[in-house]
Coordinates of C-alpha atoms in Angstrom, one line a residue:
M1 CA 124.0 -26.0 87.1
T2 CA 126.8 -24.5 89.1
A3 CA 126.6 -25.1 92.9
L4 CA 126.7 -22.1 95.1
T5 CA 128.0 -21.7 98.7
L6 CA 128.7 -18.7 101.0
S7 CA 132.0 -18.8 102.7
T8 CA 133.9 -16.9 105.4
A9 CA 137.2 -18.6 104.6
A10 CA 140.2 -16.6 103.6
A11 CA 141.0 -16.6 99.8
T12 CA 144.5 -17.9 100.5
G13 CA 143.4 -21.0 102.4
L14 CA 140.4 -22.3 100.3
R15 CA 141.0 -25.3 98.1
A16 CA 139.9 -24.4 94.6
D17 CA 141.0 -24.3 91.0
A18 CA 141.1 -20.5 91.0
V19 CA 140.5 -17.4 93.1
V20 CA 138.6 -14.7 91.4
V21 CA 139.3 -11.0 92.3
G22 CA 138.0 -7.8 90.9
V23 CA 140.1 -5.0 89.4
A24 CA 138.9 -1.6 88.5
K25 CA 140.1 0.9 85.9
G26 CA 141.7 3.7 87.9
A27 CA 143.1 7.0 86.7
Q28 CA 146.7 5.8 87.1
G29 CA 146.1 2.2 86.1
P30 CA 144.4 -0.9 87.5
V31 CA 143.1 -0.8 91.1
V32 CA 142.5 -3.9 93.2
A33 CA 138.8 -4.0 94.3
P34 CA 137.6 -4.6 97.8
G35 CA 137.3 -8.3 98.7
A36 CA 140.8 -9.1 97.4
E37 CA 142.8 -7.7 100.3
A38 CA 144.2 -11.1 101.3
V39 CA 145.2 -11.9 97.8
D40 CA 146.9 -8.5 97.3
K41 CA 148.7 -9.0 100.6
A42 CA 150.0 -12.4 99.3
F43 CA 151.5 -10.5 96.4
D44 CA 153.2 -8.1 98.9
G45 CA 150.7 -5.4 97.9
N46 CA 151.9 -5.5 94.3
L47 CA 148.9 -7.3 92.7
A48 CA 147.8 -4.2 90.7
S49 CA 151.3 -3.6 89.3
V50 CA 151.7 -7.3 88.4
L51 CA 148.4 -7.1 86.5
E52 CA 149.4 -4.0 84.8
T53 CA 152.7 -5.6 83.7
L54 CA 150.6 -8.4 82.2
G55 CA 148.6 -5.8 80.2
A56 CA 145.5 -5.7 82.4
S57 CA 143.7 -2.3 82.7
G58 CA 140.6 -3.1 84.7
A59 CA 138.3 -2.6 81.7
E60 CA 134.9 -4.2 82.1
G61 CA 134.9 -7.9 81.3
E62 CA 138.7 -8.2 80.9
V63 CA 140.0 -11.5 82.2
T64 CA 143.6 -12.0 83.3
K65 CA 145.0 -15.2 84.8
L66 CA 148.2 -15.4 86.7
P67 CA 149.9 -18.1 88.9
A68 CA 149.0 -17.8 92.6
P69 CA 151.8 -17.0 95.0
S70 CA 153.2 -19.6 97.4
G71 CA 151.0 -20.4 100.3
F72 CA 147.8 -20.5 98.2
K73 CA 145.7 -23.6 98.0
A74 CA 144.5 -22.5 94.6
P75 CA 147.0 -22.6 91.8
V76 CA 145.5 -19.6 89.8
V77 CA 144.3 -16.1 90.5
L78 CA 141.8 -14.8 87.9
A79 CA 141.4 -11.0 87.8
V80 CA 138.2 -9.8 86.2
G81 CA 137.7 -6.2 85.1
L82 CA 135.0 -4.2 86.8
G83 CA 135.3 -1.0 84.6
G84 CA 135.7 2.4 86.0
E85 CA 136.6 2.9 89.7
P86 CA 133.6 4.2 91.7
E87 CA 133.7 7.7 93.1
K88 CA 134.8 8.2 96.7
D89 CA 132.2 6.8 99.2
E90 CA 130.4 4.9 96.4
I91 CA 130.4 1.2 95.7
F92 CA 130.1 -1.0 92.6
D93 CA 126.6 -1.4 91.4
A94 CA 124.9 -4.7 91.3
D95 CA 125.0 -5.2 87.6
T96 CA 128.7 -4.4 87.4
L97 CA 129.3 -7.3 89.9
R98 CA 126.8 -9.5 88.0
R99 CA 128.6 -8.9 84.7
A100 CA 132.1 -9.5 86.2
A101 CA 131.0 -12.7 87.9
G102 CA 129.5 -13.9 84.6
A103 CA 132.7 -13.2 82.7
A104 CA 134.8 -15.0 85.3
A105 CA 132.5 -18.0 85.5
R106 CA 132.6 -18.4 81.7
A107 CA 136.4 -18.2 81.6
L108 CA 136.5 -21.0 84.2
A109 CA 134.6 -23.5 82.2
G110 CA 135.9 -27.0 83.0
A111 CA 137.0 -26.0 86.6
K112 CA 135.6 -27.9 89.6
K113 CA 135.6 -25.1 92.0
A114 CA 136.4 -21.4 92.2
A115 CA 136.4 -18.9 95.0
F116 CA 134.9 -15.5 94.2
A117 CA 136.6 -12.7 96.2
L118 CA 134.6 -9.9 94.6
P119 CA 133.3 -6.8 96.5
I120 CA 130.3 -7.7 98.7
A121 CA 128.9 -4.8 100.7
D122 CA 125.5 -6.5 101.5
A123 CA 123.3 -9.4 100.7
E124 CA 122.1 -7.9 97.5
D125 CA 125.7 -7.8 96.2
A126 CA 126.1 -11.5 97.1
G127 CA 122.9 -12.2 95.2
A128 CA 124.1 -10.3 92.1
I129 CA 127.4 -12.2 92.1
A130 CA 125.6 -15.5 92.5
E131 CA 123.2 -14.6 89.6
G132 CA 126.2 -13.6 87.4
V133 CA 128.0 -16.9 88.1
L134 CA 124.9 -19.0 87.2
L135 CA 124.2 -17.1 84.1
G136 CA 127.8 -16.7 83.0
A137 CA 128.6 -20.4 83.4
Y138 CA 125.8 -21.4 81.1
S139 CA 126.5 -23.3 77.9
F140 CA 124.3 -25.2 75.4
D141 CA 126.0 -28.4 74.3
A142 CA 123.2 -30.8 74.0
Y143 CA 123.7 -31.4 70.3
K144 CA 127.6 -31.6 70.4
E145 CA 129.4 -34.9 70.2
V146 CA 131.7 -34.0 73.1
A147 CA 128.7 -33.5 75.4
S148 CA 127.2 -36.9 74.6
S149 CA 130.5 -38.8 74.7
G150 CA 132.1 -36.9 77.6
K151 CA 135.4 -36.8 75.7
N152 CA 137.3 -33.5 76.0
A153 CA 134.1 -31.8 77.2
K154 CA 134.5 -28.6 79.1
G155 CA 131.4 -28.4 81.3
P156 CA 130.4 -25.3 83.2
L157 CA 132.1 -24.3 86.4
A158 CA 130.9 -26.9 88.9
E159 CA 131.0 -25.0 92.2
A160 CA 131.4 -21.3 93.2
A161 CA 132.2 -20.2 96.8
L162 CA 131.3 -16.6 97.4
L163 CA 133.9 -15.2 99.9
G164 CA 132.8 -12.4 102.2
G165 CA 129.2 -13.8 102.4
K166 CA 127.5 -14.7 105.6
P167 CA 126.3 -18.3 105.5
R168 CA 124.1 -18.0 108.6
D169 CA 122.5 -14.7 107.7
K170 CA 118.9 -15.0 106.6
A171 CA 119.2 -12.2 104.1
Y172 CA 122.2 -13.7 102.4
K173 CA 120.7 -17.1 102.3
A174 CA 117.5 -15.7 100.8
E175 CA 119.5 -13.9 98.0
I176 CA 121.3 -17.1 97.1
E177 CA 118.1 -19.1 97.0
R178 CA 116.6 -16.4 94.8
A179 CA 119.6 -16.5 92.5
L180 CA 119.4 -20.3 92.2
A181 CA 115.7 -20.3 91.3
L182 CA 116.0 -17.4 88.9
G183 CA 119.2 -18.7 87.3
E184 CA 117.9 -22.3 86.8
E185 CA 114.6 -21.1 85.2
L186 CA 116.3 -18.4 83.1
N187 CA 118.8 -21.0 81.8
R188 CA 115.9 -23.3 81.0
A189 CA 114.4 -20.5 78.9
R190 CA 117.8 -20.2 77.1
D191 CA 117.8 -24.0 76.5
L192 CA 114.3 -23.7 74.9
I193 CA 115.4 -20.8 72.7
N194 CA 118.5 -22.7 71.6
T195 CA 116.7 -25.9 70.9
P196 CA 116.4 -26.6 67.1
P197 CA 112.9 -26.2 65.7
N198 CA 112.9 -29.9 64.5
D199 CA 112.9 -30.8 68.2
L200 CA 110.8 -27.9 69.6
N201 CA 107.4 -27.3 68.1
P202 CA 104.2 -26.1 69.8
E203 CA 103.3 -29.5 71.1
S204 CA 106.7 -30.3 72.6
F205 CA 106.9 -26.8 74.1
A206 CA 103.5 -27.3 75.7
A207 CA 104.7 -30.7 77.1
V208 CA 107.7 -29.0 78.8
A209 CA 105.4 -26.4 80.4
T210 CA 103.0 -29.2 81.5
A211 CA 105.8 -31.1 83.1
A212 CA 107.1 -28.0 84.9
A213 CA 103.6 -27.2 86.1
K214 CA 103.3 -30.7 87.6
E215 CA 106.7 -30.4 89.3
H216 CA 106.0 -27.0 90.9
G217 CA 102.3 -27.3 91.7
L218 CA 101.1 -25.0 89.0
K219 CA 97.8 -25.1 87.2
V220 CA 98.1 -25.7 83.5
Q221 CA 95.7 -25.9 80.6
V222 CA 96.7 -26.7 77.0
L223 CA 94.3 -25.8 74.1
D224 CA 95.1 -28.0 71.1
V225 CA 93.8 -27.4 67.5
K226 CA 90.3 -28.7 68.2
A227 CA 90.0 -26.6 71.3
L228 CA 91.3 -23.5 69.5
E229 CA 88.8 -24.1 66.7
K230 CA 86.0 -24.5 69.1
G231 CA 87.0 -21.4 71.0
G232 CA 87.4 -19.2 67.9
Y233 CA 91.1 -18.4 68.2
G234 CA 91.4 -17.2 64.6
G235 CA 94.8 -15.5 65.0
I236 CA 96.6 -18.5 66.5
L237 CA 95.0 -20.9 64.1
G238 CA 95.7 -18.6 61.1
V239 CA 99.4 -18.4 61.9
G240 CA 99.7 -22.2 62.5
A241 CA 97.6 -23.2 59.4
G242 CA 100.6 -23.8 57.2
S243 CA 102.5 -26.2 59.5
A244 CA 102.1 -29.9 60.1
A245 CA 102.8 -29.1 63.7
G246 CA 99.5 -27.6 65.1
P247 CA 99.4 -24.6 67.3
R248 CA 98.7 -24.5 71.0
L249 CA 97.7 -22.0 73.6
V250 CA 99.1 -22.8 77.0
K251 CA 97.9 -21.3 80.3
I252 CA 100.2 -21.8 83.2
A253 CA 99.2 -20.2 86.5
Y254 CA 100.7 -19.7 90.0
S255 CA 98.3 -18.8 92.7
A256 CA 99.3 -17.1 95.9
G257 CA 95.7 -17.0 97.1
R258 CA 92.4 -15.1 96.7
G259 CA 92.5 -11.3 97.0
K260 CA 96.1 -11.0 95.9
K261 CA 97.2 -8.8 93.0
H262 CA 97.1 -10.6 89.7
L263 CA 99.6 -10.2 86.8
A264 CA 99.1 -11.8 83.4
F265 CA 102.1 -12.4 81.2
V266 CA 101.6 -13.2 77.6
G267 CA 104.4 -14.6 75.4
K268 CA 104.9 -14.9 71.7
G269 CA 105.8 -18.5 70.9
I270 CA 106.6 -18.9 67.3
T271 CA 108.8 -22.0 67.4
Y272 CA 110.0 -21.3 63.9
D273 CA 109.2 -18.4 61.7
S274 CA 109.8 -18.8 58.0
G275 CA 107.6 -15.8 57.3
G276 CA 104.9 -18.0 55.9
I277 CA 103.7 -17.2 52.3
S278 CA 105.5 -13.8 52.8
L279 CA 108.7 -15.9 53.0
K280 CA 111.8 -14.5 54.6
P281 CA 114.8 -14.2 52.4
A282 CA 118.0 -16.2 53.0
G283 CA 120.0 -14.5 55.7
H284 CA 116.9 -13.6 57.7
N285 CA 115.6 -17.1 58.7
E286 CA 118.6 -19.0 60.1
T287 CA 118.0 -17.9 63.7
M288 CA 114.2 -17.9 63.6
K289 CA 114.1 -20.7 66.2
C290 CA 114.4 -17.8 68.6
D291 CA 111.0 -16.4 67.7
M292 CA 109.5 -18.1 70.8
A293 CA 111.8 -16.2 73.2
G294 CA 108.8 -14.2 74.6
A295 CA 106.9 -17.4 75.5
A296 CA 110.1 -18.8 77.0
A297 CA 110.5 -15.7 79.2
V298 CA 106.9 -15.8 80.4
F299 CA 107.2 -19.5 81.2
A300 CA 110.4 -19.0 83.2
A301 CA 109.0 -16.0 85.0
V302 CA 105.8 -17.9 86.2
V303 CA 107.8 -20.9 87.4
T304 CA 110.3 -18.6 89.2
A305 CA 107.4 -16.8 90.9
A306 CA 106.1 -20.1 92.1
R307 CA 109.6 -21.3 93.3
L308 CA 110.0 -18.0 95.3
K309 CA 106.5 -18.3 96.6
L310 CA 105.8 -14.7 95.8
D311 CA 102.7 -13.1 97.3
V312 CA 101.1 -12.3 93.9
N313 CA 99.0 -14.3 91.5
V314 CA 100.8 -14.8 88.1
T315 CA 99.3 -16.3 85.0
G316 CA 101.3 -17.0 81.9
W317 CA 99.8 -17.4 78.4
L318 CA 102.1 -19.0 75.8
A319 CA 100.8 -18.4 72.3
L320 CA 102.5 -21.2 70.4
A321 CA 102.6 -21.8 66.6
E322 CA 104.9 -22.5 63.7
N323 CA 104.7 -20.1 60.8
M324 CA 105.3 -22.1 57.6
P325 CA 104.3 -21.9 53.9
S326 CA 102.1 -24.6 52.4
G327 CA 98.9 -25.1 50.5
S328 CA 96.9 -24.7 53.7
A329 CA 98.8 -21.6 54.9
T330 CA 97.2 -18.2 55.5
R331 CA 97.7 -15.9 52.4
P332 CA 98.2 -12.2 52.2
G333 CA 94.7 -10.8 51.7
D334 CA 93.0 -13.4 53.9
V335 CA 90.8 -12.1 56.7
L336 CA 90.9 -13.8 60.1
R337 CA 88.2 -13.6 62.8
M338 CA 90.1 -13.2 66.1
Y339 CA 89.1 -14.5 69.5
S340 CA 87.9 -11.1 70.5
G341 CA 85.5 -11.0 67.5
K342 CA 87.5 -8.4 65.6
T343 CA 88.4 -9.2 62.0
V344 CA 92.0 -8.7 60.7
E345 CA 93.1 -8.4 57.1
V346 CA 96.5 -10.2 56.8
L347 CA 98.6 -8.1 54.5
N348 CA 101.9 -9.8 55.4
T349 CA 102.1 -13.3 56.9
D350 CA 105.5 -12.4 58.4
A351 CA 103.7 -10.0 60.8
E352 CA 102.4 -13.1 62.5
G353 CA 103.5 -12.6 66.1
R354 CA 100.9 -9.8 66.7
L355 CA 98.2 -12.2 65.5
V356 CA 98.9 -15.0 68.1
L357 CA 99.5 -12.4 70.8
A358 CA 96.2 -10.6 70.0
D359 CA 94.2 -13.8 70.7
A360 CA 96.1 -14.5 73.9
I361 CA 95.8 -10.9 75.2
A362 CA 92.1 -11.0 74.6
K363 CA 91.7 -14.3 76.4
A364 CA 93.9 -13.0 79.3
S365 CA 91.8 -9.9 79.6
E366 CA 88.7 -12.0 80.5
E367 CA 90.2 -12.7 83.9
K368 CA 90.5 -9.0 84.6
P369 CA 94.1 -9.0 85.9
D370 CA 95.5 -5.9 87.5
A371 CA 98.0 -5.7 84.6
I372 CA 98.9 -7.5 81.4
V373 CA 102.5 -7.6 80.1
D374 CA 103.2 -9.2 76.8
V375 CA 106.7 -10.1 75.7
A376 CA 107.7 -10.7 72.1
T377 CA 110.5 -10.8 69.5
L378 CA 108.1 -8.7 67.5
T379 CA 109.7 -6.3 65.0
G380 CA 113.0 -5.7 63.2
A381 CA 112.0 -2.0 63.5
M382 CA 112.7 -2.1 67.2
V383 CA 116.2 -3.5 66.6
L384 CA 116.9 -0.7 64.2
A385 CA 115.6 1.8 66.8
L386 CA 117.4 0.5 69.9
G387 CA 120.1 -1.9 68.8
S388 CA 120.7 -5.5 69.8
R389 CA 120.9 -5.1 73.6
T390 CA 117.9 -2.9 74.5
F391 CA 114.2 -3.8 74.4
G392 CA 111.4 -1.3 73.9
I393 CA 108.6 -0.7 76.3
M394 CA 105.1 0.5 75.2
A395 CA 102.1 0.8 77.4
N396 CA 98.6 2.3 77.6
D397 CA 99.6 3.9 80.9
D398 CA 102.6 6.2 81.2
A399 CA 103.1 5.5 84.9
F400 CA 103.1 1.7 84.3
R401 CA 105.5 2.1 81.4
A402 CA 107.9 4.1 83.7
S403 CA 107.6 1.5 86.4
I404 CA 108.5 -1.3 84.0
H405 CA 111.5 0.7 82.7
E406 CA 112.6 1.3 86.3
V407 CA 112.2 -2.4 87.1
A408 CA 114.1 -3.5 84.0
E409 CA 117.0 -1.2 84.8
E410 CA 117.0 -2.4 88.4
S411 CA 117.3 -6.0 87.1
G412 CA 120.2 -5.2 84.8
E413 CA 118.2 -5.4 81.6
P414 CA 118.6 -2.3 79.3
S415 CA 115.3 -1.0 78.0
W416 CA 113.8 2.2 76.7
P417 CA 110.2 3.7 76.9
M418 CA 108.6 4.1 73.5
P419 CA 105.5 6.0 72.5
L420 CA 102.2 4.8 70.9
P421 CA 101.5 7.7 68.5
T422 CA 97.8 7.7 67.7
H423 CA 98.3 9.1 64.2
L424 CA 99.9 5.8 63.2
R425 CA 96.7 3.8 63.9
K426 CA 95.1 5.1 60.6
G427 CA 97.7 3.3 58.6
M428 CA 96.1 0.0 59.7
D429 CA 92.7 0.9 58.4
S430 CA 91.4 -1.9 56.1
P431 CA 88.6 -1.6 53.5
T432 CA 87.7 -5.2 54.2
A433 CA 88.2 -5.9 57.9
D434 CA 88.2 -4.1 61.2
I435 CA 92.0 -3.7 61.1
A436 CA 95.0 -4.8 59.0
N437 CA 98.0 -6.5 60.5
M438 CA 100.3 -3.9 58.8
G439 CA 100.5 -0.1 58.8
E440 CA 103.1 2.5 58.0
R441 CA 106.6 1.1 57.5
M442 CA 108.3 3.9 59.4
G443 CA 107.8 3.4 63.1
G444 CA 106.9 -0.3 62.5
G445 CA 107.6 -1.3 66.1
L446 CA 105.2 1.4 67.3
V447 CA 102.6 0.2 64.8
A448 CA 102.8 -3.3 66.1
G449 CA 102.2 -2.0 69.7
L450 CA 99.2 0.0 68.5
F451 CA 97.8 -3.2 66.9
L452 CA 98.1 -5.2 70.2
Q453 CA 96.5 -2.4 72.2
E454 CA 93.3 -3.0 70.2
F455 CA 92.9 -6.4 71.9
V456 CA 93.5 -5.3 75.5
G457 CA 90.3 -5.5 77.6
E458 CA 88.7 -2.2 78.6
G459 CA 90.2 -0.6 81.7
I460 CA 93.1 -3.1 82.0
T461 CA 96.6 -1.7 82.4
W462 CA 98.9 -3.2 79.7
A463 CA 102.5 -3.0 78.6
H464 CA 104.3 -4.5 75.6
L465 CA 108.0 -5.5 75.6
D466 CA 109.6 -5.9 72.2
I467 CA 112.7 -8.0 72.9
A468 CA 113.6 -8.5 69.2
G469 CA 117.1 -7.1 69.8
P470 CA 118.4 -8.7 73.0
A471 CA 116.6 -12.1 72.8
F472 CA 119.2 -13.8 70.8
N473 CA 122.9 -12.8 70.8
E474 CA 124.5 -13.5 67.4
G475 CA 127.8 -11.9 68.5
A476 CA 130.5 -13.0 71.0
P477 CA 129.5 -13.7 74.7
F478 CA 129.8 -10.7 77.1
G479 CA 129.4 -10.4 80.8
Y480 CA 126.9 -13.1 81.8
T481 CA 125.3 -13.1 78.3
P482 CA 126.1 -16.1 76.2
K483 CA 126.0 -16.5 72.4
G484 CA 122.5 -17.6 71.3
G485 CA 119.4 -17.4 73.5
T486 CA 119.8 -14.9 76.4
G487 CA 116.6 -15.2 78.4
S488 CA 115.8 -11.5 77.9
A489 CA 112.9 -10.1 80.0
V490 CA 112.8 -13.0 82.5
R491 CA 114.5 -10.9 85.2
T492 CA 112.3 -7.9 84.5
L493 CA 109.1 -10.0 84.8
V494 CA 110.3 -11.6 88.0
R495 CA 111.2 -8.3 89.5
L496 CA 107.9 -6.8 88.5
A497 CA 106.1 -9.7 90.3
E498 CA 108.3 -9.2 93.4
R499 CA 107.6 -5.5 93.5
T500 CA 103.9 -6.0 92.9
A501 CA 103.9 -8.6 95.8
A502 CA 105.6 -6.0 98.0
G503 CA 102.9 -3.4 97.2
D504 CA 105.3 -1.2 95.4
L505 CA 103.3 -1.1 92.2
G506 CA 99.7 -0.1 92.5

């Protein structure tokens, strides 16, 4: 993990491998952003024109390296694009800074130290830049020969000094500490998502959660197959029935004390999804190690809440199973008796996430939390609706849905409120059971939300985040987002917990 420091040193005098500056896209060409005044002065005020000569425009995420002028203790200046220049009297928003810092940190892989001279107007800006550095520097190399041998390996940026920060200021120090906790746990979630399914199954995931709980003083309970059978968790057991690796339900809880608000986060944790008997075709199963991204997000959020000592109780429920075909697997047409007592006719074994979530949501409801938020890579329909970078939000309370949308946007995670049209519920009527696990094909993401709503305890506020699009980036890295597991929804859940602790939400 990249080390972070706040520094009041001048960019020209700090020993580093590179100095990072921001450049915006102005009407007449690139414009040097605040924070880089000393660097621009060293170029005799011509840094923008030099960058333009090199082809830089200030477009978001654009990275341009150039030799530092004489007198610098760093050999390289790295200019990173911030996008459009703000209007007069306005400043760059936090996520613009976060994305720019991430792009720069990734471009500096292998460097020992970099000085970031990006615009910092307040402590929140420093926190955003720190967060961007930590997330952008991430790489997953555990299975590569260069990582194990150390030969020709380009590790992440080792240290980042944030210039313009205030090392003695409590607000600045708090933002850096928050960024470190959040960055470390979000990157651990990415590691889990990227781990191959032959090394991450329900049992090993539960072991990771148990170890983290011990490290951070959290309460943890793991229900194995025998305990799930005794408890009547038909959904989780039904999904895991075809695998040699048995399912688990993990409860991991952070307690701030009695009388505090209580949030329950529920995560879908399908460590590999073959589709089961309703087998996925080739081209659709190669990245299905990521189908546990919801559980990874919930796990990371609970541990982060504990590390930040938030004044709110947070319980995470990780519904873990591997969905495989075999002679013991659940078949289309089977009926499962869920933990809640409802029966579900399984029409498609590839609609398995809603089955494990239903049991976990019903169990979480017994504790009467102030709100339940489930997170899942649930439907391809949501990807078709919102694309690969935006998750959908559904809820049984419009105000809560709006609050989560606001929190997500504030955290830098694109999201969009989605409806739960009641007329789609009829499509899940079953002649055999209380409900089927499939309904109308059109609006499939909304149908899945309606199914989950059936298992929420009476009077409990609930929201569902379908992160199927942004959970796993199959394209090129961008901003602070790497290729592979992204850690989608972690920052939204943490921010929701922070705002709940502050009394901003109910």
